[in-house]
Amino acid sequence: MTPLRFTLNGQVVELNDQDPSTPLLWVLRDRLGKTGTKFGCGIAMCGACTVHLDGVAVRSCSVEVGTIAGRHVRTIEGLAEAEGALHPLQEAWIEHDVAQCGYCQPGQLMQAAALLAKHPNPSDDDIDAAMSGNLCRCGTYVRIRAAIHSAAAKLAAKGGAA
């Protein structure tokens, strides 16, 4: 079997003897120890397993690892900035007390980061549309929206992007 190489949170990873049909979610969690990415539904409907693949938010439960050779994957563990500083979204999540049970939050954060990378100053409608596929059983949607607006303002003030 040919080794599978891809970049994970800025580091090149090489996997040998990996079944290419294995969902990326399970490779991240079970093989690479990136347990921040959560299993929710297994059918790409809840968003708990959201990661970035070449900068695009995807449901890792439905991406076969064999399709990611040479690509870049970013998980919640790779969202923080250099030297461990929290990403402005993570700061805003804390400031707005978004998380209750917290289970869906890694996927929510990764979806929000992809949104801000594409739309640095999103409207409520932009946020609602982008986040609609990420479910929160605790119902913190209003706080999620407020946190995204706060993070967008922080990023704009820093002159950066998500």
XYZ file of N, CA, C and O in Angstrom:
648
model
N 0.846 -1.176 0.000
C 0.000 0.000 0.000
C 0.893 1.241 0.000
O 1.844 1.338 0.759
N 0.574 2.217 -0.833
C 1.325 3.455 -0.909
C 1.040 4.299 0.330
O -0.123 4.433 0.724
N 2.086 4.885 0.927
C 1.837 5.757 2.084
C 0.946 6.938 1.695
O 1.026 7.441 0.573
N 0.125 7.354 2.614
C -0.755 8.498 2.428
C -0.120 9.682 3.144
O 0.115 9.633 4.349
N 0.165 10.751 2.394
C 0.762 11.958 2.977
C -0.196 13.128 2.810
O -0.745 13.348 1.739
N -0.329 13.883 3.893
C -1.103 15.117 3.863
C -0.594 16.009 4.982
O 0.210 15.588 5.814
N -1.024 17.246 4.975
C -0.608 18.192 6.012
C -1.748 18.341 7.010
O -2.886 18.606 6.624
N -1.434 18.176 8.280
C -2.410 18.289 9.360
C -1.951 19.381 10.307
O -0.879 19.261 10.920
N -2.726 20.437 10.390
C -2.401 21.559 11.271
C -0.968 22.039 11.069
O -0.247 22.325 12.013
N -0.552 22.086 9.804
C 0.768 22.601 9.450
C 1.899 21.596 9.482
O 3.036 21.933 9.134
N 1.621 20.356 9.861
C 2.650 19.326 9.940
C 2.355 18.221 8.928
O 1.216 17.764 8.833
N 3.388 17.790 8.217
C 3.203 16.703 7.261
C 3.005 15.397 8.024
O 3.735 15.098 8.967
N 1.983 14.656 7.604
C 1.659 13.365 8.208
C 1.802 12.306 7.125
O 1.414 12.527 5.984
N 2.351 11.170 7.496
C 2.425 10.033 6.575
C 1.830 8.824 7.270
O 2.243 8.461 8.371
N 0.858 8.226 6.621
C 0.213 7.038 7.162
C 0.519 5.854 6.262
O 0.344 5.931 5.047
N 0.947 4.774 6.854
C 1.186 3.532 6.130
C 0.070 2.559 6.476
O -0.461 2.580 7.577
N -0.286 1.716 5.554
C -1.289 0.671 5.780
C -2.627 1.215 6.270
O -3.263 0.620 7.135
N -3.048 2.327 5.715
C -4.341 2.898 6.088
C -5.354 2.569 5.004
O -5.134 2.871 3.836
N -6.451 1.953 5.376
C -7.534 1.681 4.428
C -8.024 3.017 3.885
O -8.478 3.875 4.655
N -7.930 3.252 2.578
C -8.310 4.549 2.016
C -9.796 4.885 2.146
O -10.177 6.039 2.025
N -10.622 3.906 2.436
C -12.053 4.184 2.583
C -12.441 4.577 4.011
O -13.593 4.913 4.270
N -11.480 4.575 4.925
C -11.761 4.974 6.308
C -12.135 6.453 6.352
O -11.457 7.285 5.753
N -13.192 6.792 7.063
C -13.526 8.206 7.194
C -12.401 8.986 7.881
O -11.789 8.511 8.840
N -12.141 10.177 7.367
C -11.120 11.051 7.940
C -11.327 11.237 9.439
O -10.363 11.264 10.212
N -12.559 11.346 9.875
C -12.864 11.514 11.301
C -12.160 10.475 12.154
O -11.531 10.800 13.166
N -12.247 9.220 11.763
C -11.681 8.144 12.581
C -10.168 8.121 12.507
O -9.502 7.757 13.485
N -9.602 8.514 11.386
C -8.145 8.616 11.297
C -7.663 9.732 12.219
O -6.694 9.559 12.962
N -8.358 10.872 12.180
C -7.973 11.985 13.054
C -8.051 11.587 14.518
O -7.108 11.806 15.288
N -9.146 10.990 14.925
C -9.365 10.673 16.338
C -8.542 9.465 16.803
O -7.825 9.544 17.795
N -8.684 8.349 16.080
C -8.128 7.085 16.559
C -6.664 6.884 16.208
O -5.929 6.242 16.953
N -6.253 7.392 15.090
C -4.890 7.150 14.639
C -3.968 8.315 14.974
O -2.804 8.108 15.305
N -4.485 9.540 14.898
C -3.634 10.716 15.066
C -3.882 11.457 16.380
O -3.221 12.454 16.660
N -4.834 10.994 17.173
C -5.058 11.561 18.498
C -5.687 12.947 18.518
O -5.637 13.629 19.539
N -6.302 13.372 17.439
C -6.957 14.682 17.382
C -8.419 14.504 17.782
O -9.332 14.499 16.969
N -8.632 14.374 19.083
C -9.961 14.038 19.592
C -10.873 15.243 19.763
O -12.014 15.093 20.193
N -10.398 16.435 19.416
C -11.276 17.604 19.440
C -12.372 17.500 18.409
O -13.469 18.015 18.602
N -12.089 16.832 17.306
C -13.095 16.610 16.271
C -14.035 15.519 16.782
O -13.593 14.439 17.126
N -15.309 15.823 16.839
C -16.276 14.926 17.480
C -17.093 14.120 16.486
O -17.373 14.565 15.385
N -17.500 12.944 16.915
C -18.461 12.131 16.172
C -19.846 12.526 16.655
O -20.125 12.507 17.850
N -20.698 12.875 15.708
C -22.070 13.221 16.069
C -23.051 12.241 15.475
O -23.591 11.387 16.162
N -23.243 12.340 14.166
C -24.271 11.532 13.519
C -23.709 10.489 12.560
O -24.347 9.487 12.297
N -22.542 10.735 12.001
C -21.942 9.806 11.048
C -22.492 9.900 9.635
O -22.083 9.140 8.763
N -23.399 10.849 9.394
C -23.973 10.995 8.052
C -23.880 12.440 7.550
O -24.651 12.868 6.698
N -22.948 13.209 8.099
C -22.666 14.581 7.655
C -23.835 15.546 7.834
O -23.969 16.506 7.084
N -24.665 15.309 8.837
C -25.837 16.167 9.028
C -25.741 17.107 10.230
O -26.447 18.105 10.272
N -24.873 16.811 11.205
C -24.897 17.603 12.433
C -23.764 18.611 12.547
O -23.888 19.599 13.262
N -22.649 18.377 11.882
C -21.534 19.317 11.902
C -20.539 19.146 13.031
O -19.553 19.878 13.095
N -20.748 18.210 13.941
C -19.818 18.034 15.060
C -18.411 17.667 14.595
O -17.433 17.963 15.276
N -18.301 17.051 13.435
C -17.005 16.576 12.932
C -16.370 17.536 11.927
O -15.436 17.170 11.213
N -16.837 18.781 11.878
C -16.350 19.736 10.881
C -14.872 20.044 11.070
O -14.425 20.357 12.168
N -14.141 19.948 9.973
C -12.732 20.340 9.886
C -12.578 21.143 8.598
O -13.507 21.244 7.806
N -11.399 21.701 8.395
C -11.119 22.395 7.133
C -10.283 21.484 6.257
O -9.294 20.903 6.718
N -10.657 21.384 5.004
C -9.895 20.656 3.996
C -9.558 21.684 2.923
O -10.454 22.194 2.251
N -8.276 22.022 2.854
C -7.822 23.092 1.958
C -8.620 24.372 2.187
O -8.989 25.081 1.248
N -8.911 24.675 3.454
C -9.588 25.902 3.824
C -11.102 25.877 3.746
O -11.755 26.856 4.106
N -11.670 24.785 3.315
C -13.121 24.664 3.185
C -13.647 23.771 4.313
O -13.084 22.713 4.591
N -14.725 24.208 4.945
C -15.334 23.405 6.004
C -15.979 22.164 5.398
O -16.780 22.269 4.464
N -15.599 20.997 5.928
C -16.161 19.718 5.471
C -16.505 18.867 6.676
O -15.961 19.056 7.765
N -17.385 17.916 6.457
C -17.745 16.949 7.498
C -16.791 15.767 7.385
O -16.847 15.003 6.425
N -15.918 15.635 8.353
C -14.871 14.610 8.270
C -15.423 13.191 8.349
O -14.741 12.248 7.948
N -16.655 13.015 8.805
C -17.242 11.672 8.851
C -17.570 11.152 7.463
O -17.741 9.952 7.275
N -17.648 12.063 6.488
C -18.032 11.641 5.136
C -16.913 11.800 4.111
O -17.141 11.618 2.924
N -15.712 12.130 4.574
C -14.555 12.270 3.680
C -13.683 11.033 3.835
O -13.189 10.757 4.933
N -13.501 10.292 2.760
C -12.617 9.131 2.817
C -11.169 9.609 2.851
O -10.771 10.466 2.061
N -10.393 9.066 3.777
C -9.028 9.526 3.957
C -8.196 9.345 2.689
O -7.265 10.108 2.443
N -8.547 8.393 1.855
C -7.815 8.187 0.612
C -7.920 9.346 -0.361
O -7.134 9.431 -1.310
N -8.855 10.256 -0.129
C -9.045 11.397 -1.029
C -8.267 12.635 -0.612
O -8.333 13.657 -1.295
N -7.519 12.561 0.478
C -6.879 13.778 0.983
C -5.372 13.829 0.752
O -4.711 14.740 1.244
N -4.825 12.908 0.001
C -3.379 12.910 -0.260
C -2.959 14.260 -0.833
O -3.576 14.795 -1.746
N -1.916 14.831 -0.241
C -1.369 16.092 -0.701
C -2.156 17.317 -0.286
O -1.805 18.436 -0.641
N -3.199 17.143 0.484
C -4.067 18.254 0.866
C -3.764 18.724 2.285
O -2.983 18.121 2.997
N -4.410 19.802 2.664
C -4.212 20.399 3.984
C -5.475 20.247 4.818
O -6.555 20.672 4.393
N -5.315 19.679 6.008
C -6.426 19.501 6.946
C -6.119 20.338 8.181
O -4.998 20.336 8.689
N -7.134 21.071 8.648
C -6.996 21.805 9.910
C -8.135 21.392 10.814
O -9.307 21.417 10.421
N -7.780 20.993 12.017
C -8.758 20.598 13.027
C -8.850 21.704 14.073
O -8.085 22.675 14.047
N -9.733 21.529 15.026
C -9.870 22.502 16.112
C -8.543 22.682 16.848
O -8.225 23.780 17.297
N -7.730 21.635 16.910
C -6.427 21.755 17.579
C -5.489 22.696 16.828
O -4.550 23.227 17.414
N -5.745 22.917 15.551
C -4.919 23.810 14.743
C -5.508 25.195 14.572
O -4.947 26.019 13.843
N -6.613 25.492 15.231
C -7.255 26.796 15.076
C -6.523 27.890 15.844
O -6.437 29.023 15.375
N -6.000 27.569 17.003
C -5.288 28.567 17.806
C -4.120 29.138 17.006
O -3.572 28.492 16.120
N -3.771 30.354 17.330
C -2.716 31.041 16.608
C -1.341 30.624 17.131
O -1.229 29.820 18.047
N -0.314 31.197 16.555
C 1.061 30.878 16.930
C 1.266 31.049 18.432
O 0.664 31.915 19.055
N 2.121 30.230 18.972
C 2.476 30.246 20.393
C 1.275 30.031 21.310
O 1.252 30.494 22.443
N 0.230 29.365 20.792
C -0.884 28.976 21.632
C -1.901 30.064 21.921
O -2.838 29.829 22.677
N -1.739 31.255 21.351
C -2.733 32.309 21.566
C -4.059 31.854 20.963
O -4.089 31.282 19.879
N -5.126 32.104 21.673
C -6.436 31.706 21.168
C -6.779 32.472 19.900
O -6.425 33.641 19.747
N -7.484 31.815 19.017
C -8.027 32.456 17.817
C -9.111 33.435 18.288
O -9.788 33.180 19.297
N -9.299 34.548 17.590
C -10.360 35.483 17.992
C -11.739 34.833 18.134
O -12.529 35.253 18.984
N -12.020 33.801 17.358
C -13.291 33.090 17.548
C -13.331 32.384 18.899
O -14.355 32.413 19.584
N -12.236 31.759 19.271
C -12.195 31.075 20.568
C -12.350 32.089 21.704
O -13.058 31.828 22.682
N -11.708 33.244 21.571
C -11.856 34.298 22.578
C -13.315 34.744 22.663
O -13.857 34.914 23.762
N -13.937 34.952 21.496
C -15.328 35.402 21.468
C -16.265 34.345 22.046
O -17.250 34.676 22.720
N -15.961 33.075 21.798
C -16.789 31.992 22.354
C -16.782 32.064 23.881
O -17.813 31.885 24.526
N -15.621 32.351 24.440
C -15.501 32.461 25.900
C -16.230 33.708 26.393
O -17.013 33.650 27.348
N -15.991 34.841 25.731
C -16.613 36.104 26.140
C -18.134 36.033 26.108
O -18.804 36.623 26.954
N -18.693 35.335 25.145
C -20.144 35.242 25.002
C -20.721 33.995 25.670
O -21.906 33.717 25.526
N -19.869 33.261 26.370
C -20.312 32.077 27.111
C -21.146 31.156 26.209
O -22.237 30.733 26.578
N -20.594 30.858 25.032
C -21.330 30.087 24.033
C -21.546 28.645 24.470
O -22.656 28.136 24.402
N -20.502 27.997 24.899
C -20.587 26.555 25.159
C -21.404 26.255 26.404
O -21.240 26.888 27.437
N -22.285 25.285 26.277
C -22.952 24.728 27.446
C -22.380 23.332 27.647
O -21.440 23.168 28.388
N -22.892 22.349 26.938
C -22.281 21.020 27.074
C -20.950 20.987 26.331
O -20.042 20.264 26.699
N -20.832 21.785 25.261
C -19.574 21.924 24.541
C -19.309 20.909 23.450
O -18.358 21.062 22.684
N -20.125 19.889 23.347
C -19.818 18.800 22.416
C -19.748 19.266 20.968
O -18.845 18.876 20.229
N -20.654 20.099 20.546
C -20.689 20.536 19.147
C -19.735 21.682 18.861
O -19.523 22.038 17.697
N -19.165 22.270 19.886
C -18.436 23.516 19.712
C -17.208 23.438 18.802
O -16.958 24.374 18.046
N -16.422 22.364 18.801
C -15.316 22.322 17.835
C -15.806 22.451 16.393
O -15.243 23.212 15.601
N -16.878 21.761 16.065
C -17.437 21.863 14.723
C -18.018 23.243 14.452
O -17.877 23.779 13.351
N -18.658 23.822 15.454
C -19.204 25.174 15.310
C -18.078 26.164 15.037
O -18.174 27.016 14.143
N -17.009 26.070 15.805
C -15.870 26.976 15.631
C -15.220 26.826 14.260
O -14.874 27.824 13.615
N -15.060 25.589 13.808
C -14.431 25.373 12.500
C -15.323 25.892 11.379
O -14.842 26.478 10.403
N -16.633 25.716 11.503
C -17.557 26.257 10.506
C -17.511 27.777 10.521
O -17.485 28.417 9.464
N -17.478 28.372 11.709
C -17.426 29.833 11.828
C -16.114 30.388 11.259
O -16.120 31.435 10.608
N -15.009 29.696 11.474
C -13.720 30.146 10.929
C -13.745 30.139 9.405
O -13.237 31.059 8.758
N -14.353 29.111 8.828
C -14.470 29.059 7.366
C -15.358 30.200 6.866
O -15.063 30.815 5.837
N -16.421 30.492 7.587
C -17.292 31.607 7.223
C -16.520 32.917 7.221
O -16.583 33.683 6.256
N -15.779 33.199 8.306
C -15.063 34.466 8.408
C -13.929 34.582 7.392
O -13.602 35.686 6.961
N -13.365 33.460 7.004
C -12.329 33.497 5.970
C -12.933 33.921 4.628
O -12.276 34.595 3.832
N -14.170 33.549 4.406
C -14.850 33.858 3.143
C -15.581 35.206 3.215
O -15.612 35.950 2.243
N -16.189 35.490 4.358
C -16.967 36.720 4.572
C -16.490 37.380 5.869
O -17.031 37.095 6.937
N -15.491 38.255 5.795
C -14.928 38.839 7.016
C -15.897 39.678 7.842
O -15.673 39.885 9.024
N -16.962 40.170 7.222
C -17.946 40.969 7.943
C -19.348 40.435 7.625
O -20.133 41.083 6.945
N -19.672 39.254 8.144
C -20.937 38.620 7.759
C -22.153 39.280 8.401
O -22.089 39.779 9.522
N -23.232 39.269 7.652
C -24.523 39.718 8.192
C -25.128 38.580 9.013
O -24.636 37.439 8.969
N -26.204 38.875 9.720
C -26.915 37.813 10.439
C -27.361 36.724 9.469
O -27.276 35.539 9.775
N -27.839 37.127 8.287
C -28.285 36.148 7.296
C -27.117 35.274 6.816
O -27.292 34.066 6.633
N -25.937 35.890 6.614
C -24.746 35.118 6.218
C -24.410 34.078 7.279
O -24.123 32.922 6.977
N -24.437 34.513 8.531
C -24.114 33.615 9.640
C -25.140 32.489 9.731
O -24.777 31.313 9.822
N -26.405 32.854 9.675
C -27.455 31.839 9.774
C -27.335 30.811 8.651
O -27.470 29.607 8.882
N -27.053 31.277 7.435
C -26.927 30.360 6.299
C -25.714 29.451 6.458
O -25.804 28.237 6.249
N -24.586 30.022 6.855
C -23.355 29.230 6.976
C -23.423 28.236 8.124
O -22.892 27.139 8.029
N -24.077 28.617 9.191
C -24.084 27.793 10.402
C -25.296 26.876 10.486
O -25.392 26.065 11.408
N -26.206 26.944 9.521
C -27.468 26.210 9.618
C -27.290 24.696 9.690
O -28.140 24.013 10.250
N -26.227 24.164 9.151
C -26.011 22.720 9.188
C -25.280 22.232 10.420
O -25.047 21.038 10.574
N -24.908 23.135 11.297
C -24.229 22.763 12.540
C -25.234 22.825 13.678
O -25.694 23.900 14.047
N -25.553 21.671 14.211
C -26.581 21.576 15.241
C -26.001 21.726 16.640
O -24.925 21.216 16.935
N -26.755 22.412 17.485
C -26.395 22.581 18.897
C -27.600 22.146 19.718
O -28.633 22.818 19.720
N -27.452 21.036 20.399
C -28.573 20.522 21.192
C -28.920 21.434 22.357
O -30.035 21.414 22.860
N -27.961 22.251 22.784
C -28.213 23.180 23.886
C -28.882 24.470 23.409
O -29.333 25.257 24.229
N -28.906 24.698 22.108
C -29.607 25.852 21.547
C -28.906 27.184 21.750
O -29.575 28.201 21.954
N -27.598 27.223 21.660
C -26.862 28.475 21.894
C -26.687 29.306 20.621
O -25.758 30.097 20.516
N -27.585 29.177 19.684
C -27.448 29.831 18.382
C -27.331 31.352 18.472
O -26.563 31.958 17.724
N -28.067 31.991 19.353
C -28.003 33.446 19.486
C -26.614 33.854 19.973
O -26.032 34.822 19.462
N -26.065 33.115 20.918
C -24.720 33.430 21.414
C -23.660 33.123 20.366
O -22.655 33.822 20.262
N -23.877 32.069 19.573
C -22.943 31.749 18.486
C -22.899 32.913 17.504
O -21.814 33.371 17.115
N -24.052 33.418 17.111
C -24.099 34.547 16.177
C -23.384 35.764 16.762
O -22.598 36.427 16.080
N -23.649 36.079 18.017
C -23.005 37.236 18.658
C -21.491 37.050 18.711
O -20.727 37.996 18.467
N -21.048 35.853 19.013
C -19.607 35.584 19.082
C -18.951 35.722 17.713
O -17.828 36.237 17.599
N -19.631 35.290 16.676
C -19.081 35.431 15.324
C -18.949 36.906 14.969
O -17.916 37.340 14.422
N -19.945 37.711 15.288
C -19.843 39.153 15.037
C -18.677 39.756 15.824
O -17.922 40.575 15.288
N -18.510 39.364 17.077
C -17.401 39.873 17.891
C -16.056 39.486 17.300
O -15.136 40.306 17.235
N -15.936 38.237 16.895
C -14.674 37.775 16.305
C -14.388 38.510 14.999
O -13.235 38.870 14.725
N -15.416 38.749 14.192
C -15.229 39.493 12.940
C -14.694 40.881 13.231
O -13.776 41.361 12.540
N -15.219 41.539 14.257
C -14.739 42.874 14.625
C -13.294 42.809 15.101
O -12.479 43.682 14.754
N -12.959 41.804 15.896
C -11.567 41.644 16.371
C -10.617 41.418 15.205
O -9.525 41.991 15.162
N -11.028 40.556 14.293
C -10.178 40.278 13.132
C -10.010 41.522 12.268
O -8.920 41.793 11.769
N -11.075 42.281 12.090
C -11.001 43.521 11.290
C -10.058 44.512 11.953
O -9.249 45.165 11.275
N -10.132 44.623 13.285
C -9.264 45.551 14.010
C -7.792 45.139 13.895
O -6.907 45.996 13.871
N -7.550 43.823 13.811
C -6.185 43.318 13.673
C -5.733 43.332 12.205
O -4.568 43.073 11.927
N -6.678 43.576 11.302
C -6.357 43.559 9.875
C -6.118 42.175 9.336
O -5.424 41.992 8.353
N -6.709 41.180 9.987
C -6.466 39.779 9.590
C -7.728 39.079 9.160
O -8.802 39.643 9.105
N -7.525 37.812 8.826
C -8.629 36.941 8.426
C -8.639 35.724 9.311
O -7.664 35.434 10.006
N -9.739 35.002 9.263
C -9.866 33.782 10.060
C -8.941 32.749 9.514
O -8.565 31.805 10.089
